Short mmCIF file of C-alpha atoms in Angstrom, two decimals:
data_model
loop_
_atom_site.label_atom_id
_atom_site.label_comp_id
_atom_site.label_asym_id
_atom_site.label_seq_id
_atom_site.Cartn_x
_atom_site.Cartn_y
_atom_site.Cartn_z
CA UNK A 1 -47.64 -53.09 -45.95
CA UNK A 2 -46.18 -55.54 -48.69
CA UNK A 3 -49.37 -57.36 -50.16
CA UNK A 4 -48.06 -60.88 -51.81
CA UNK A 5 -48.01 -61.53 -55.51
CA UNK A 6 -48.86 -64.27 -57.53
CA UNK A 7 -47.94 -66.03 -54.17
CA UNK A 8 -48.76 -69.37 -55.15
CA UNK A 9 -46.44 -70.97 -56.99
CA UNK A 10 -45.35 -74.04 -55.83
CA UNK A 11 -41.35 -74.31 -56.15
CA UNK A 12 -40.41 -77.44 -57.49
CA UNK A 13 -37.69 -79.19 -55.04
CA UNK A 14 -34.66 -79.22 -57.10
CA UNK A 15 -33.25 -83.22 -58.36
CA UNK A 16 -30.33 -83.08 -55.60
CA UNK A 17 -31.22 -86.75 -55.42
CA UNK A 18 -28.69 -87.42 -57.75
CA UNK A 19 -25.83 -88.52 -55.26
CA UNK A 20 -25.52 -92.03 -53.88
CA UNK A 21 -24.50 -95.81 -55.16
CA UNK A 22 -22.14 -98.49 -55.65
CA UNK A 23 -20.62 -100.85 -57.83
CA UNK A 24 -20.65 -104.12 -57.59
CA UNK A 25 -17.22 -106.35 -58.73
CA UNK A 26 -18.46 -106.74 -62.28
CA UNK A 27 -20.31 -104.27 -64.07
CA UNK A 28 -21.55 -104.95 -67.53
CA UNK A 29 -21.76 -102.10 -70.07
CA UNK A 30 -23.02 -102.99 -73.54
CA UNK A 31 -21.61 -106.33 -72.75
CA UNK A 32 -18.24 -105.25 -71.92
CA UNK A 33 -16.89 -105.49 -68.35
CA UNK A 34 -16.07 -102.17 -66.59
CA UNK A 35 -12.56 -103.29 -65.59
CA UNK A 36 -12.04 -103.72 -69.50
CA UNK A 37 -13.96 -100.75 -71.06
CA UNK A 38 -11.69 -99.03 -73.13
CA UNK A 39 -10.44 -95.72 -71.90
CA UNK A 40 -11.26 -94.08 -75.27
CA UNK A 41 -14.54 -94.92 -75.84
CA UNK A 42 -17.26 -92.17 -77.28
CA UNK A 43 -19.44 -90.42 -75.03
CA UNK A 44 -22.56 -91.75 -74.59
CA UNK A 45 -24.94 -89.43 -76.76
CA UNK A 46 -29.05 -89.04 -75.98
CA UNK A 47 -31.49 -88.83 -78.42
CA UNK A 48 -30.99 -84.67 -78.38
CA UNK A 49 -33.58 -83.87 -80.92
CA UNK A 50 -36.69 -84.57 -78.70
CA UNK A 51 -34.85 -82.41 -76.03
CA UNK A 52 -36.12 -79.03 -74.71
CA UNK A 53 -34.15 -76.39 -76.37
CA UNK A 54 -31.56 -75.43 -73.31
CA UNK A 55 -31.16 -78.75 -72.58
CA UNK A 56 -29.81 -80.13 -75.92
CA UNK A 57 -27.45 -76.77 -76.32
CA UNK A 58 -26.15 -77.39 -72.71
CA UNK A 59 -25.58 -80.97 -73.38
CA UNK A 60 -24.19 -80.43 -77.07
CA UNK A 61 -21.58 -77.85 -75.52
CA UNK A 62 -20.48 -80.71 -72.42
CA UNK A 63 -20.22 -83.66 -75.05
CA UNK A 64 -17.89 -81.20 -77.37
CA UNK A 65 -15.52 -81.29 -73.98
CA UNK A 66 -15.32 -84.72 -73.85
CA UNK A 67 -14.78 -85.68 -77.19
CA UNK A 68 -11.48 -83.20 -76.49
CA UNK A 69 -10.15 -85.30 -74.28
CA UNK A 70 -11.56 -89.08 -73.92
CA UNK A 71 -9.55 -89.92 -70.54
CA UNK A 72 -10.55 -86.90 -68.58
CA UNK A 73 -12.63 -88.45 -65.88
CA UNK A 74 -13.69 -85.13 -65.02
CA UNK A 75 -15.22 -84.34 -67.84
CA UNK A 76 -17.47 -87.13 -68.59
CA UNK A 77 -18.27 -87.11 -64.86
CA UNK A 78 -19.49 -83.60 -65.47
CA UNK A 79 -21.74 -85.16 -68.09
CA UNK A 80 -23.23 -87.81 -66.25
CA UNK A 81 -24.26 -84.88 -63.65
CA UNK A 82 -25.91 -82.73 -66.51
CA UNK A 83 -27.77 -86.10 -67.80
CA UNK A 84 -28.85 -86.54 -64.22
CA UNK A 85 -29.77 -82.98 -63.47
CA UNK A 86 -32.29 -83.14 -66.65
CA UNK A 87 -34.10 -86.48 -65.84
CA UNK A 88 -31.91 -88.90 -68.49
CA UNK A 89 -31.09 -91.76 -66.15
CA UNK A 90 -30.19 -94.49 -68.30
CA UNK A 91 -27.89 -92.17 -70.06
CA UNK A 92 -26.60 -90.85 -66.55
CA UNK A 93 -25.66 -94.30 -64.92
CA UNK A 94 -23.92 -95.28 -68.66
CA UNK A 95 -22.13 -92.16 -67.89
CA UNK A 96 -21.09 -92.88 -64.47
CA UNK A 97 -19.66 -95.98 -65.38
CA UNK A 98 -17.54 -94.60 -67.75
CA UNK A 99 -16.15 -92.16 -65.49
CA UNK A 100 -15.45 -95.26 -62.89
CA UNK A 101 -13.60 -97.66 -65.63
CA UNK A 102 -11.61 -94.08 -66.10
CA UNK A 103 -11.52 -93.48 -62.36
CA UNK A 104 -11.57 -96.52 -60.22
CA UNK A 105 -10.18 -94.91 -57.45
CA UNK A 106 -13.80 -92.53 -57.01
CA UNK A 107 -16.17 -93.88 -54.91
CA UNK A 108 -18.42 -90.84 -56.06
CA UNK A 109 -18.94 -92.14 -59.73
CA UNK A 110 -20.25 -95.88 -58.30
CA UNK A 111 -22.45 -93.93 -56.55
CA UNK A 112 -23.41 -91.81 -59.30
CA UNK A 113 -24.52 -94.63 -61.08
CA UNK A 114 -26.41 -96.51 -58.49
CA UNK A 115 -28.56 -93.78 -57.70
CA UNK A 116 -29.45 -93.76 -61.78
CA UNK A 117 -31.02 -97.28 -61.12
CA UNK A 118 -32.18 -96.19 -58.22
CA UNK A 119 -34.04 -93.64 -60.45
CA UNK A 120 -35.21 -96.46 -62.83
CA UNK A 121 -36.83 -98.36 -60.03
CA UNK A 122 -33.68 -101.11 -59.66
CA UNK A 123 -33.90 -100.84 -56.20
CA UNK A 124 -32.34 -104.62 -55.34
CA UNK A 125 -29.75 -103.73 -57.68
CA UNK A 126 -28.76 -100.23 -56.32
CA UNK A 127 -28.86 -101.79 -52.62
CA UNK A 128 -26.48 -104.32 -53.87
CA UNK A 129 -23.91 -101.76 -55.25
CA UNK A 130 -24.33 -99.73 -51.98
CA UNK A 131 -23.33 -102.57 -50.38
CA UNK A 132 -20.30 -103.13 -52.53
CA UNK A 133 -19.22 -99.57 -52.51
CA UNK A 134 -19.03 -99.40 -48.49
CA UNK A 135 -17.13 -103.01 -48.93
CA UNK A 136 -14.84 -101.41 -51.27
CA UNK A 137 -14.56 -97.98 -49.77
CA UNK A 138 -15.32 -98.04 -46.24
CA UNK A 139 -14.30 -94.99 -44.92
CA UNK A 140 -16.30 -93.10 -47.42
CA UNK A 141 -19.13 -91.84 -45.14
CA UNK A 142 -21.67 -90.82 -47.74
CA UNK A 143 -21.86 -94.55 -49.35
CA UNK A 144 -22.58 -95.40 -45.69
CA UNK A 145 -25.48 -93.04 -45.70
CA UNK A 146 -26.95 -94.01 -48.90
CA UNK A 147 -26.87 -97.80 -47.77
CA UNK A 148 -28.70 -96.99 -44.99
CA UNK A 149 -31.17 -94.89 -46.72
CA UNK A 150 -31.45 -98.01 -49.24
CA UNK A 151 -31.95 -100.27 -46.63
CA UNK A 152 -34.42 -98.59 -44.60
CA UNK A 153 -36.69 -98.22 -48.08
CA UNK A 154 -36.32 -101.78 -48.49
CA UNK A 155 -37.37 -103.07 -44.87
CA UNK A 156 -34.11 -104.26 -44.18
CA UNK A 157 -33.95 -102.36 -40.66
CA UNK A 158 -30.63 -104.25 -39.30
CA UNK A 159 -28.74 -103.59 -42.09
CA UNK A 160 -29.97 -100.15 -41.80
CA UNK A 161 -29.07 -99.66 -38.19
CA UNK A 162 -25.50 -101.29 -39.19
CA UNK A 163 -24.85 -98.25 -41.61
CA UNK A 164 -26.73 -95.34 -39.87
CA UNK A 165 -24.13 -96.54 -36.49
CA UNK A 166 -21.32 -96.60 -38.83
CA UNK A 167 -21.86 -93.33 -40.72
CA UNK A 168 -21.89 -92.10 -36.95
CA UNK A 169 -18.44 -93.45 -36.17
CA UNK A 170 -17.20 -91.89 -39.32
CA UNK A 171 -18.97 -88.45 -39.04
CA UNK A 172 -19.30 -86.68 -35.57
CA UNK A 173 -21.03 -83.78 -36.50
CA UNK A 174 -23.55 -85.14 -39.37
CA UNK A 175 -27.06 -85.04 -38.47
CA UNK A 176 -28.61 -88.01 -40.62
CA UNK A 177 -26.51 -90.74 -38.97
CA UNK A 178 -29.04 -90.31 -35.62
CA UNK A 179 -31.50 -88.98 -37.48
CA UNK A 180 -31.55 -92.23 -39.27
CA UNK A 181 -31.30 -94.55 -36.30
CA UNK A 182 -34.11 -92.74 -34.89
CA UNK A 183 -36.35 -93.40 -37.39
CA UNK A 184 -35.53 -97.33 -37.65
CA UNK A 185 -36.61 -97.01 -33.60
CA UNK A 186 -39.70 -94.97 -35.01
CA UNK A 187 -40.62 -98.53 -37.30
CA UNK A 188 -39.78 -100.48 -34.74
CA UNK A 189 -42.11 -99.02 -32.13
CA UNK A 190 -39.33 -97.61 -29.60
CA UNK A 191 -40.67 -94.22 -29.99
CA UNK A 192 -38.87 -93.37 -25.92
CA UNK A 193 -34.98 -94.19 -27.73
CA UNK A 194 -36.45 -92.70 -31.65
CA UNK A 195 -37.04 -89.70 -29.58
CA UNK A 196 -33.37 -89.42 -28.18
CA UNK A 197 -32.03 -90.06 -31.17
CA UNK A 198 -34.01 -87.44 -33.22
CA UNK A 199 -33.43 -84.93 -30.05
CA UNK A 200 -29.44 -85.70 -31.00
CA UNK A 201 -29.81 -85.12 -34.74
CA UNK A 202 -31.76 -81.69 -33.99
CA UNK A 203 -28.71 -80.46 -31.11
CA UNK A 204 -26.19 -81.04 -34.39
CA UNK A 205 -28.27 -79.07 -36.68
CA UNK A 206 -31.54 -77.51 -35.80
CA UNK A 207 -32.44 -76.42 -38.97
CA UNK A 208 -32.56 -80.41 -39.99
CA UNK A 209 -36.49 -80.21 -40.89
CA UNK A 210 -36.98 -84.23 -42.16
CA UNK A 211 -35.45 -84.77 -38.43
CA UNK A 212 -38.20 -82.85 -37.00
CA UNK A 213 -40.76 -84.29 -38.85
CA UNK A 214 -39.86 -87.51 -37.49
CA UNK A 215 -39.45 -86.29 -33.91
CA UNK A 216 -43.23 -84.70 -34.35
CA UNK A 217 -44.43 -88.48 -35.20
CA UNK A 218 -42.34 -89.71 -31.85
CA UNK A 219 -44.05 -87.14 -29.86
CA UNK A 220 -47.62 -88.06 -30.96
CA UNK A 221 -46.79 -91.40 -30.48
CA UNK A 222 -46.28 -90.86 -26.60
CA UNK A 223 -48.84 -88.15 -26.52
CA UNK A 224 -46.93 -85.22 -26.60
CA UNK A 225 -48.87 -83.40 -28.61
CA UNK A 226 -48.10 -80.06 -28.65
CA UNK A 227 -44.96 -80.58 -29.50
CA UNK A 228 -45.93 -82.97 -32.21
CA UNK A 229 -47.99 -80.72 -34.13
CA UNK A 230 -45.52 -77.76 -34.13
CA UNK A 231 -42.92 -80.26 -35.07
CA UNK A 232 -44.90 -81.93 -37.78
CA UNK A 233 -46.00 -78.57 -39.18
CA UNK A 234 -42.05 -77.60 -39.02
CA UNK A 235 -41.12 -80.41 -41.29
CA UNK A 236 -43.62 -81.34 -43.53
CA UNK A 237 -42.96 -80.82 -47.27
CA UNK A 238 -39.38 -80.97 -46.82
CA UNK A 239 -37.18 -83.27 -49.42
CA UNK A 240 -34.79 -85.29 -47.78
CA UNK A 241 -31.53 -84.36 -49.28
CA UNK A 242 -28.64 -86.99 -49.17
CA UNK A 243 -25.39 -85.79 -48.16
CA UNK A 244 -23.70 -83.42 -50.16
CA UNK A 245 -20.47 -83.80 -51.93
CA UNK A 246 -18.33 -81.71 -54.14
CA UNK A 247 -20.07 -83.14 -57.11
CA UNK A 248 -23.65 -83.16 -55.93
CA UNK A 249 -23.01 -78.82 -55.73
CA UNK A 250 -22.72 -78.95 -59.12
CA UNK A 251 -25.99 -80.32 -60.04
CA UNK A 252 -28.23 -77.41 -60.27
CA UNK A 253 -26.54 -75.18 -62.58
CA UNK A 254 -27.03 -78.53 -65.42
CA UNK A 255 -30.82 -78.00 -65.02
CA UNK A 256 -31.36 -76.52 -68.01
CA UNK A 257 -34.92 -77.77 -68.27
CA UNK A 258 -37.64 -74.71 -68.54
CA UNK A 259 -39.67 -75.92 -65.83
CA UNK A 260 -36.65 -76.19 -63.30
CA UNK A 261 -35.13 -73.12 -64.70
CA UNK A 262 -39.20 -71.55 -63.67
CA UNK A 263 -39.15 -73.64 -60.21
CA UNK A 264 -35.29 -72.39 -59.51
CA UNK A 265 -36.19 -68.49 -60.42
CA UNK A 266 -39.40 -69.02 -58.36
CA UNK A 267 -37.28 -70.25 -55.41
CA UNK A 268 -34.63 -67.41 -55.64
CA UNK A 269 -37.37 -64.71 -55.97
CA UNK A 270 -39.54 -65.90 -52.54
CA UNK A 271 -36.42 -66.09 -50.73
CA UNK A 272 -34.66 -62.79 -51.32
CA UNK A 273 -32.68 -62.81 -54.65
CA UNK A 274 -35.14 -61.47 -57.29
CA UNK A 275 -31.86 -60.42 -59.29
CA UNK A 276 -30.53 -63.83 -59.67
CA UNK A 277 -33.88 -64.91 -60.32
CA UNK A 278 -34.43 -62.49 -63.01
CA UNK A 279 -30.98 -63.49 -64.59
CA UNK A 280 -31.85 -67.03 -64.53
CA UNK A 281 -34.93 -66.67 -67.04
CA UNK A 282 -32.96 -64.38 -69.14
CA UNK A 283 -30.79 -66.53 -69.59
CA UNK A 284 -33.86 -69.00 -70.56
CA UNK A 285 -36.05 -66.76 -72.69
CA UNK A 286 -33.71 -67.15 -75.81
CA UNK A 287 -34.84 -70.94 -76.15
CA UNK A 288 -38.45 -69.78 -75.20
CA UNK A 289 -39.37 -66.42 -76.13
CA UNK A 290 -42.67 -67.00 -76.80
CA UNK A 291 -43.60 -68.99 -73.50
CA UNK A 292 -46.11 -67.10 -72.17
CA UNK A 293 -45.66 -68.38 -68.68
CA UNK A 294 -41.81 -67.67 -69.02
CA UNK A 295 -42.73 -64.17 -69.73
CA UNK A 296 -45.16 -63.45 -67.11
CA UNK A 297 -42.53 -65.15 -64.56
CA UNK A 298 -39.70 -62.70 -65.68
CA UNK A 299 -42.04 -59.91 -65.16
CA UNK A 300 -43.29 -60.36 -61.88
CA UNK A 301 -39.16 -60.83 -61.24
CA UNK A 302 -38.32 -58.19 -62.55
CA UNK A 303 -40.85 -55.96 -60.67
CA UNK A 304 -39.00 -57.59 -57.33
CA UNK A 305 -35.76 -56.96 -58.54
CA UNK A 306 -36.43 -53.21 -59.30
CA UNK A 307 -36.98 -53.19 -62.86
CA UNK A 308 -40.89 -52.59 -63.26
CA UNK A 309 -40.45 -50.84 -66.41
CA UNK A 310 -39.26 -53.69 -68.15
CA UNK A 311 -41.92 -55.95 -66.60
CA UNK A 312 -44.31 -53.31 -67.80
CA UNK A 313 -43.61 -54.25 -71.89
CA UNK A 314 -43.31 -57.58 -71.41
CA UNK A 315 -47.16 -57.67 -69.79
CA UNK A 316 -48.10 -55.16 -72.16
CA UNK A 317 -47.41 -57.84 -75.11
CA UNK A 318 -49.05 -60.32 -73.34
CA UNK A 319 -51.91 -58.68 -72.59
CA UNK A 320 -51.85 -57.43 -76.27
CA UNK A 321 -51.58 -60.56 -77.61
CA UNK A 322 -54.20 -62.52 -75.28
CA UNK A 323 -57.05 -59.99 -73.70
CA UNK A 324 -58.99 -62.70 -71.31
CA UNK A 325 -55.19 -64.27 -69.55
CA UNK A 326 -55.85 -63.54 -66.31
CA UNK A 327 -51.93 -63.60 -64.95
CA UNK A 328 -50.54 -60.94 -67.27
CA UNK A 329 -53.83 -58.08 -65.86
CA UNK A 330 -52.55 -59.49 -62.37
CA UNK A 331 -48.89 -58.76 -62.96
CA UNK A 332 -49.45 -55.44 -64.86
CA UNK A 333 -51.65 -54.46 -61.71
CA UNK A 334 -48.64 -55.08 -59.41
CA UNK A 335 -46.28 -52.89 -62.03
CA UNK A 336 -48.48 -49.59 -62.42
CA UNK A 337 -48.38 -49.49 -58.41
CA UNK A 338 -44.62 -49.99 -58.45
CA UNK A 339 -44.68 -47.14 -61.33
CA UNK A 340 -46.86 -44.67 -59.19
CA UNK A 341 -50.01 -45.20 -61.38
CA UNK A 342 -52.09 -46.77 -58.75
CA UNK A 343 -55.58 -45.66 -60.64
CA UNK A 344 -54.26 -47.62 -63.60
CA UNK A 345 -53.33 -50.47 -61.39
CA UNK A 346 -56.28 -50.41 -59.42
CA UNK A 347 -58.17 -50.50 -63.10
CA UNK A 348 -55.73 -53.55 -64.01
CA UNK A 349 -56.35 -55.49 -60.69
CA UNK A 350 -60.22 -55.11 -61.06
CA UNK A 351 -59.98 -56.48 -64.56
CA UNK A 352 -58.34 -59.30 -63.41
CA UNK A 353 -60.69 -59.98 -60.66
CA UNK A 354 -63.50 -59.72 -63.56
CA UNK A 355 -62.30 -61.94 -65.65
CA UNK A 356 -61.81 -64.85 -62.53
CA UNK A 357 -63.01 -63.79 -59.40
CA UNK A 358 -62.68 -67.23 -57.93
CA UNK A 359 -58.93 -66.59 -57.64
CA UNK A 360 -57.80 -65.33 -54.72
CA UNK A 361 -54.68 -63.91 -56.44
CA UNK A 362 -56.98 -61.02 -58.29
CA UNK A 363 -58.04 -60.03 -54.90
CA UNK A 364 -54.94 -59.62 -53.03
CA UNK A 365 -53.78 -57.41 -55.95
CA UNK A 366 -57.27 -54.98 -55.79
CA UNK A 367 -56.31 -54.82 -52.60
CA UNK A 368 -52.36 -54.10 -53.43
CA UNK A 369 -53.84 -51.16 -55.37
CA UNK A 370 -56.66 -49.58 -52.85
CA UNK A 371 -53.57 -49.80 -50.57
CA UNK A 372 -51.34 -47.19 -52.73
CA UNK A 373 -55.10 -45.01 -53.50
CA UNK A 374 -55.03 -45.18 -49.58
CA UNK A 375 -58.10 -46.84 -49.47
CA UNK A 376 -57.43 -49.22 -46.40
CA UNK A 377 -61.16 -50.26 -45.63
CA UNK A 378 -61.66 -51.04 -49.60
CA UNK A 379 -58.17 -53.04 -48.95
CA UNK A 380 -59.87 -55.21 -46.38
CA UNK A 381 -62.45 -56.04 -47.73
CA UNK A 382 -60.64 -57.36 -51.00
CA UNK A 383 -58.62 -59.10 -48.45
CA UNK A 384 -61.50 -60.36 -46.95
CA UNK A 385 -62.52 -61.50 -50.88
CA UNK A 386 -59.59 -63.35 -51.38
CA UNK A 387 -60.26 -65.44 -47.75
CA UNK A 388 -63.31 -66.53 -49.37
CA UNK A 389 -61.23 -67.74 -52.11
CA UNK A 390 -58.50 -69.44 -50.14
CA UNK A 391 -59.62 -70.28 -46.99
CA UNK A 392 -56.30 -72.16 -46.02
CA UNK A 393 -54.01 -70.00 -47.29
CA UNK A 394 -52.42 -68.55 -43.89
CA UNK A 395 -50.26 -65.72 -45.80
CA UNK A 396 -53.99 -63.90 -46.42
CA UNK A 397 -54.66 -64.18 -43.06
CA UNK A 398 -51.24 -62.06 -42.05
CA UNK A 399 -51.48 -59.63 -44.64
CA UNK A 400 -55.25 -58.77 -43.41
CA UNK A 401 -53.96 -59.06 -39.56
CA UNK A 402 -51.26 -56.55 -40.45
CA UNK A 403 -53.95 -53.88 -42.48
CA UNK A 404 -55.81 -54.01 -39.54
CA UNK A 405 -53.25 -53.41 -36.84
CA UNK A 406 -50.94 -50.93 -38.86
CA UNK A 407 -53.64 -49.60 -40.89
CA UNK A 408 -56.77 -49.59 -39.21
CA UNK A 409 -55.35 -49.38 -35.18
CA UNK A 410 -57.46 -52.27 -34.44
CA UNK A 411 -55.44 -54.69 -32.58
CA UNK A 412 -57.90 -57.14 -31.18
CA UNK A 413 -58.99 -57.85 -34.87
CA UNK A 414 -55.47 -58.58 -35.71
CA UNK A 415 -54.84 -60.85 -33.16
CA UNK A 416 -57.88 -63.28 -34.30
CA UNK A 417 -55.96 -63.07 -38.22
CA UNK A 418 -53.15 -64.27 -36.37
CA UNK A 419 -54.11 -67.26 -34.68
CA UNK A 420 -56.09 -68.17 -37.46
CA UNK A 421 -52.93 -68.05 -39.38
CA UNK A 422 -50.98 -70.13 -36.64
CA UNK A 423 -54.62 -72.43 -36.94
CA UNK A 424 -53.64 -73.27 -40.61
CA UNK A 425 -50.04 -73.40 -40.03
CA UNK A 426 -48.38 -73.73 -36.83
CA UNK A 427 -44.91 -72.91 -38.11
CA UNK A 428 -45.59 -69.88 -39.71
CA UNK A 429 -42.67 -67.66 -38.74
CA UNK A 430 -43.57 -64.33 -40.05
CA UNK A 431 -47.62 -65.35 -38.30
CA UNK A 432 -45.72 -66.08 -34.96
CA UNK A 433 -43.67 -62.71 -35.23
CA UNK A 434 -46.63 -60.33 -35.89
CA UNK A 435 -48.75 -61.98 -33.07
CA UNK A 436 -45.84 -61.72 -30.55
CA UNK A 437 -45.24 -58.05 -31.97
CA UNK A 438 -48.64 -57.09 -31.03
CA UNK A 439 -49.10 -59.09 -27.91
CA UNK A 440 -46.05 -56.89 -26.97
CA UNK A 441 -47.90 -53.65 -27.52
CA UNK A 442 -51.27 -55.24 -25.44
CA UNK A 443 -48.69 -55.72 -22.68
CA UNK A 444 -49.08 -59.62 -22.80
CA UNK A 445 -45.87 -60.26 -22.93
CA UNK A 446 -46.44 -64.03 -21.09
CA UNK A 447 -48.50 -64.47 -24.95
CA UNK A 448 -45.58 -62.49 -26.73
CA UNK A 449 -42.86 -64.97 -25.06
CA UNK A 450 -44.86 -68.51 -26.42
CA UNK A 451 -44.40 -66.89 -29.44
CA UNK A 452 -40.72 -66.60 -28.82
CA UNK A 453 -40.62 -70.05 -27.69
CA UNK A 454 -42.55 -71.70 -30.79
CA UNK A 455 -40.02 -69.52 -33.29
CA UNK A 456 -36.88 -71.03 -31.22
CA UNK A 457 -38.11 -74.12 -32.67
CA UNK A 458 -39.60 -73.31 -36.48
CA UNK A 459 -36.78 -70.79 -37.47
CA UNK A 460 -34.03 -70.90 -34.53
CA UNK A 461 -31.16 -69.06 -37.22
CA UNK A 462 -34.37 -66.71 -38.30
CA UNK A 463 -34.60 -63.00 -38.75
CA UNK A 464 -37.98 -63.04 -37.01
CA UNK A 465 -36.61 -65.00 -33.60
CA UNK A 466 -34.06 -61.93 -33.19
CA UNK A 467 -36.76 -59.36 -33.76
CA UNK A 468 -39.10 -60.64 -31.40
CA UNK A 469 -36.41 -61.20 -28.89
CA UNK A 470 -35.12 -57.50 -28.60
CA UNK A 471 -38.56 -56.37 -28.65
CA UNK A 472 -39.22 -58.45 -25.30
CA UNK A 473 -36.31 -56.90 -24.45
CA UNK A 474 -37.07 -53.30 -24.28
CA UNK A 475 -40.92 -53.55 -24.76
#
């Protein structure tokens, strides 16, 4: 059984917000009309000293290519994505504007810059350039979408409902035209047609989760609630990304910041690709080699990707350098098991749970390490530790459900860890698997099939919807 590491991070949702907007006639840039700018004029150039590191080289190396060619559209639209990617807004919609004088024929570059005053809290002014964008363009469906977005922020729910029905028109298959519509119904108190209109958005994708979330409220507001927690557990936390475009895919690989290059590794690592992940803050620790968290990140990376020996120096400097940092005794734990050493990594993991044994973290890896000495009763009860810790966390719950089912043979026990997973978090996918697994082996297969049912709806493309399926299948 895989016991979760350093589990916790919270990935920071990456800025995809950096699509949408729309010019209006006249724009005025340093008191020259857009129309008129000059098709040679300089790059617009940020204060790069007070820059992070990565940031000012990545922006240094895109403001060489422009200055190599002042008409290129492309190229200074490329740098109005990097200032957006890295949080310089001003700089961005300057940018943008540019690239439209250059380009007048884009649509995407008036929305480029709207969504940059968007970004600086303009929100009349952005509104108005959606408006004039879907005027001047209007069979470009994303300005549509972002002038309904802009419009439903703003309380304007009929010009809303005007852009959401026309995005519709223009786009068939796209998801956030109903989804939109339903949730001007949802405002308006017609939760019966928000409901049919959400149920539409969900048939074109099902993996839409902001949909969901708004179909959960519908459902509580007619009392369905069942349905309405799963489906509000299903799409909480979830950014609402506008549509994309072939400029918005370009975004992340400009966020050069060392807190999105962290959040991006983080979010590779939990969702398969500890490689990238670990090539990512490589690439990183040249501007930053002495950030400490940087170097505990690539470790714990590295030990996913394969690569624990590595990890292991890297923790042994920290360690070296700073005795009483809790992370780096926590990490190091996690590498000596990988390594075979699991007396040293039991030693590690119970330093770590001296030095803060409030942290449920130290826990789970003491009981990483009495796993691999084969102590499985010592395992649950460090489990059992780090409950006491983190009483919500639902992932402690599984991993204790799964000792004591795989481990321990004692299936009635694992069941409760379960549900109280499913308690805490109704959309828990791998929760829902393991319970139907073992409902399968009690012969409740009526239990095992709910189970079935509630992952058709959390994770219908899922890994864990097929397993459980052929197991009901040949149980």
């Amino acid at each position: 059984m895989l016991i979760s590491s350093q589990s916790n991070q919270i990935g920071l949702t990456l800025r995809m917000r950096l699509l949408g907007g729309a010019l209006v006639c006249v724009l005025v840039v340093a008191g020259v009309q857009w129309w008129r700018l000059p098709a040679v004029l300089p790059p617009v150039q940020p204060q790069l000293a007070s820059l992070d590191p990565q940031v000012r080289d990545h922006l240094e190396r895109i403001l060489a290519e422009v200055r190599l060619d002042l008409r290129n559209p492309g190229r200074r639209a490329t740098l109005g994505i990097a200032f957006a990617a890295n949080g310089l807004w001003k700089e961005s919609r300057e940018t943008f504007l540019q690239t439209s004088a250059l380009a007048p024929e884009e649509p995407l570059a008036r929305m480029y810059a709207a969504v940059a005053l968007e970004e600086q809290a303009d929100t009349v002014g952005a509104l108005r350039e959606y408006k004039a964008l879907t005027t001047a363009f209007p069979q470009f469906s994303p300005g549509w979408y972002r002038l309904g977005e802009s419009a439903l922020r703003t309380g304007d729910l009929d010009l809303s409902s005007t852009a959401f029905r026309r995005l519709v028109e223009l786009e068939r298959s796209e998801w956030r035209g109903p989804a939109g519509l339903g949730e001007i119904q949802l405002r308006r108190g017609d939760f019966a047609a928000a409901i049919l209109f959400l149920e539409q958005a969900l048939s074109l994708d099902r993996s839409a989760r902001p949909a969901l979330f708004l179909l959960g409220q519908a459902y509580r507001a007619v009392g369905r609630t069942n349905e309405s927690r799963l489906a509000l557990a299903t799409g909480s936390g979830i950014s609402r990304h506008p549509m994309q475009d072939p400029w918005a895919e370009e975004a992340p690989r400009h966020m050069k910041s060392l807190q999105d290059q962290m959040s991006q590794a983080n979010e590779l690592s939990s969702t398969g690709h500890p490689d990238q992940a670990a090539r990512l803050l490589e690439t990183a620790l040249p501007f930053h080699p002495q950030h400490r968290g940087l170097l505990n990140q690539l470790a714990v990376v590295l030990n996913r990707s394969g690569r624990a020996g590595q990890a292991l120096s890297l923790v042994n400097r920290l360690i070296e350098e700073d005795t009483k940092a809790v992370a780096p005794w926590i990490t190091r734990s996690y590498t000596q098991v990988l390594l075979g050493y699991a007396d040293r990594g039991n030693a590690d993991a119970m330093m770590a749970v001296g030095l803060a044994p409030e942290i449920a973290q130290t826990h789970l890896a003491l009981a990483n390490s009495f796993l691999a000495l084969e102590r499985d009763s010592a395992a649950v009860e460090a489990l059992r530790a780090a409950i006491r810790c983190d009483p919500r966390n639902a992932e402690v719950y599984v991993e204790l459900g799964e000792l004591l089912w795989h481990n321990m043979g004692d299936t009635l026990a694992a069941i409760a860890q379960f549900e109280q997973a499913l308690e805490l978090n109704p959309s828990m996918t791998r929760a829902c698997l393991q319970l139907g697994l073992v409902r399968i082996e009690r012969r409740d297969l009526e239990g095992a099939q709910r189970m079935l049912d509630t992952l058709q709806v959390v994770a219908p493309c899922g890994m864990e919807l097929t397993t459980l399926r052929q197991a009901l299948r040949s149980p």
